Amino acid sequence: MLPVSVRMPSGLQRLGFVRGAKPDIARRLRSIKAQSLTDAMNRDPIVLSPDLSVWEGIRKLAKHGSPLPVVENGTNRFLGIVTEQSAIAELERDEYSSR
């Protein structure tokens, strides 16, 4: 959800032109650009178990938003993410395979 200018080469130097952004977006983004990810990360994230059903995963996506990380039980090793789009694609794949 970052402004287009942030994704452009040298984008942080040109934040003032962002269309549709709140007037202080450039100032706020400049103030955090040197901040470490440790300061910005969620320390208590919602995570999914790899053995969770797709349906339960969709329920959690609806409740908590997308994307959600999938983490191995016991080791807490990151395995990937589930997005609303990937869950819908899986449901569609299942729908078409059952025909």
Coordinates of C-alpha atoms in Angstrom, one line a residue:
M1 CA 0.0 0.0 0.0
L2 CA 3.0 2.3 -0.3
P3 CA 2.7 5.3 -2.6
V4 CA 4.1 4.8 -6.1
S5 CA 6.9 7.2 -5.5
V6 CA 8.3 4.9 -2.7
R7 CA 8.6 2.1 -5.2
M8 CA 10.4 4.2 -7.8
P9 CA 14.2 4.6 -7.9
S10 CA 15.0 7.7 -5.8
G11 CA 11.4 7.8 -4.8
L12 CA 11.9 8.9 -1.3
Q13 CA 13.5 12.1 -2.6
R14 CA 10.3 12.9 -4.6
L15 CA 7.5 12.1 -2.1
G16 CA 6.0 15.6 -2.4
F17 CA 4.1 14.8 -5.6
V18 CA 2.2 11.7 -4.4
R19 CA -1.4 12.1 -5.7
G20 CA -4.3 11.3 -3.4
A21 CA -2.1 11.0 -0.4
K22 CA -2.6 12.9 2.8
P23 CA -0.7 16.2 2.8
D24 CA 1.8 15.1 5.4
I25 CA 2.6 11.7 3.8
A26 CA 6.0 12.9 2.5
R27 CA 7.0 14.2 6.0
R28 CA 5.8 11.1 7.8
L29 CA 7.6 8.7 5.4
R30 CA 10.8 10.7 5.5
S31 CA 10.7 10.6 9.3
I32 CA 10.7 6.7 9.3
K33 CA 13.0 5.9 6.4
A34 CA 16.0 5.4 8.6
Q35 CA 14.0 3.5 11.2
S36 CA 14.9 -0.2 11.6
L37 CA 12.4 -2.9 10.8
T38 CA 12.7 -4.1 14.3
D39 CA 11.1 -0.9 15.4
A40 CA 8.3 -1.2 12.9
M41 CA 7.4 -4.9 13.0
N42 CA 4.5 -6.6 14.7
R43 CA 5.9 -8.6 17.6
D44 CA 2.7 -10.7 18.1
P45 CA 1.5 -11.5 14.5
I46 CA -1.4 -13.7 13.6
V47 CA 0.2 -16.8 12.0
L48 CA -1.2 -19.9 10.3
S49 CA -0.2 -23.5 10.8
P50 CA 0.6 -25.4 7.6
D51 CA -1.9 -28.1 8.6
L52 CA -4.8 -25.6 8.9
S53 CA -7.6 -26.2 6.4
V54 CA -8.0 -23.7 3.5
W55 CA -11.5 -22.9 4.9
E56 CA -10.1 -22.0 8.3
G57 CA -7.4 -20.0 6.6
I58 CA -10.0 -18.0 4.7
R59 CA -11.8 -17.4 8.0
K60 CA -8.7 -16.0 9.5
L61 CA -7.9 -13.9 6.4
A62 CA -11.4 -12.4 6.7
K63 CA -11.0 -11.6 10.3
H64 CA -7.4 -10.4 10.4
G65 CA -6.6 -9.3 6.8
S66 CA -4.2 -10.3 4.2
P67 CA -1.4 -11.5 3.9
L68 CA -0.9 -14.0 6.8
P69 CA 2.3 -15.9 7.3
V70 CA 2.4 -19.7 7.5
V71 CA 4.8 -20.9 10.2
E72 CA 6.0 -24.4 11.0
N73 CA 4.7 -25.8 14.3
G74 CA 7.5 -26.2 16.9
T75 CA 10.3 -24.6 14.9
N76 CA 8.5 -21.3 14.0
R77 CA 10.2 -21.5 10.6
F78 CA 8.6 -19.2 8.1
L79 CA 7.1 -21.3 5.2
G80 CA 5.3 -18.7 3.2
I81 CA 2.2 -16.5 3.1
V82 CA -1.4 -16.9 2.3
T83 CA -3.3 -14.0 0.7
E84 CA -7.0 -13.6 -0.1
Q85 CA -6.1 -14.2 -3.8
S86 CA -4.2 -17.4 -3.1
A87 CA -7.0 -18.8 -1.0
I88 CA -9.6 -18.0 -3.6
A89 CA -7.4 -19.5 -6.3
E90 CA -7.2 -22.7 -4.3
L91 CA -11.0 -22.8 -3.8
E92 CA -11.4 -22.3 -7.6
R93 CA -8.9 -25.0 -8.4
D94 CA -10.8 -27.4 -6.1
E95 CA -14.1 -26.4 -7.7
Y96 CA -12.8 -27.1 -11.2
S97 CA -11.1 -30.4 -10.3
S98 CA -14.4 -31.7 -8.8
R99 CA -16.3 -31.3 -12.0

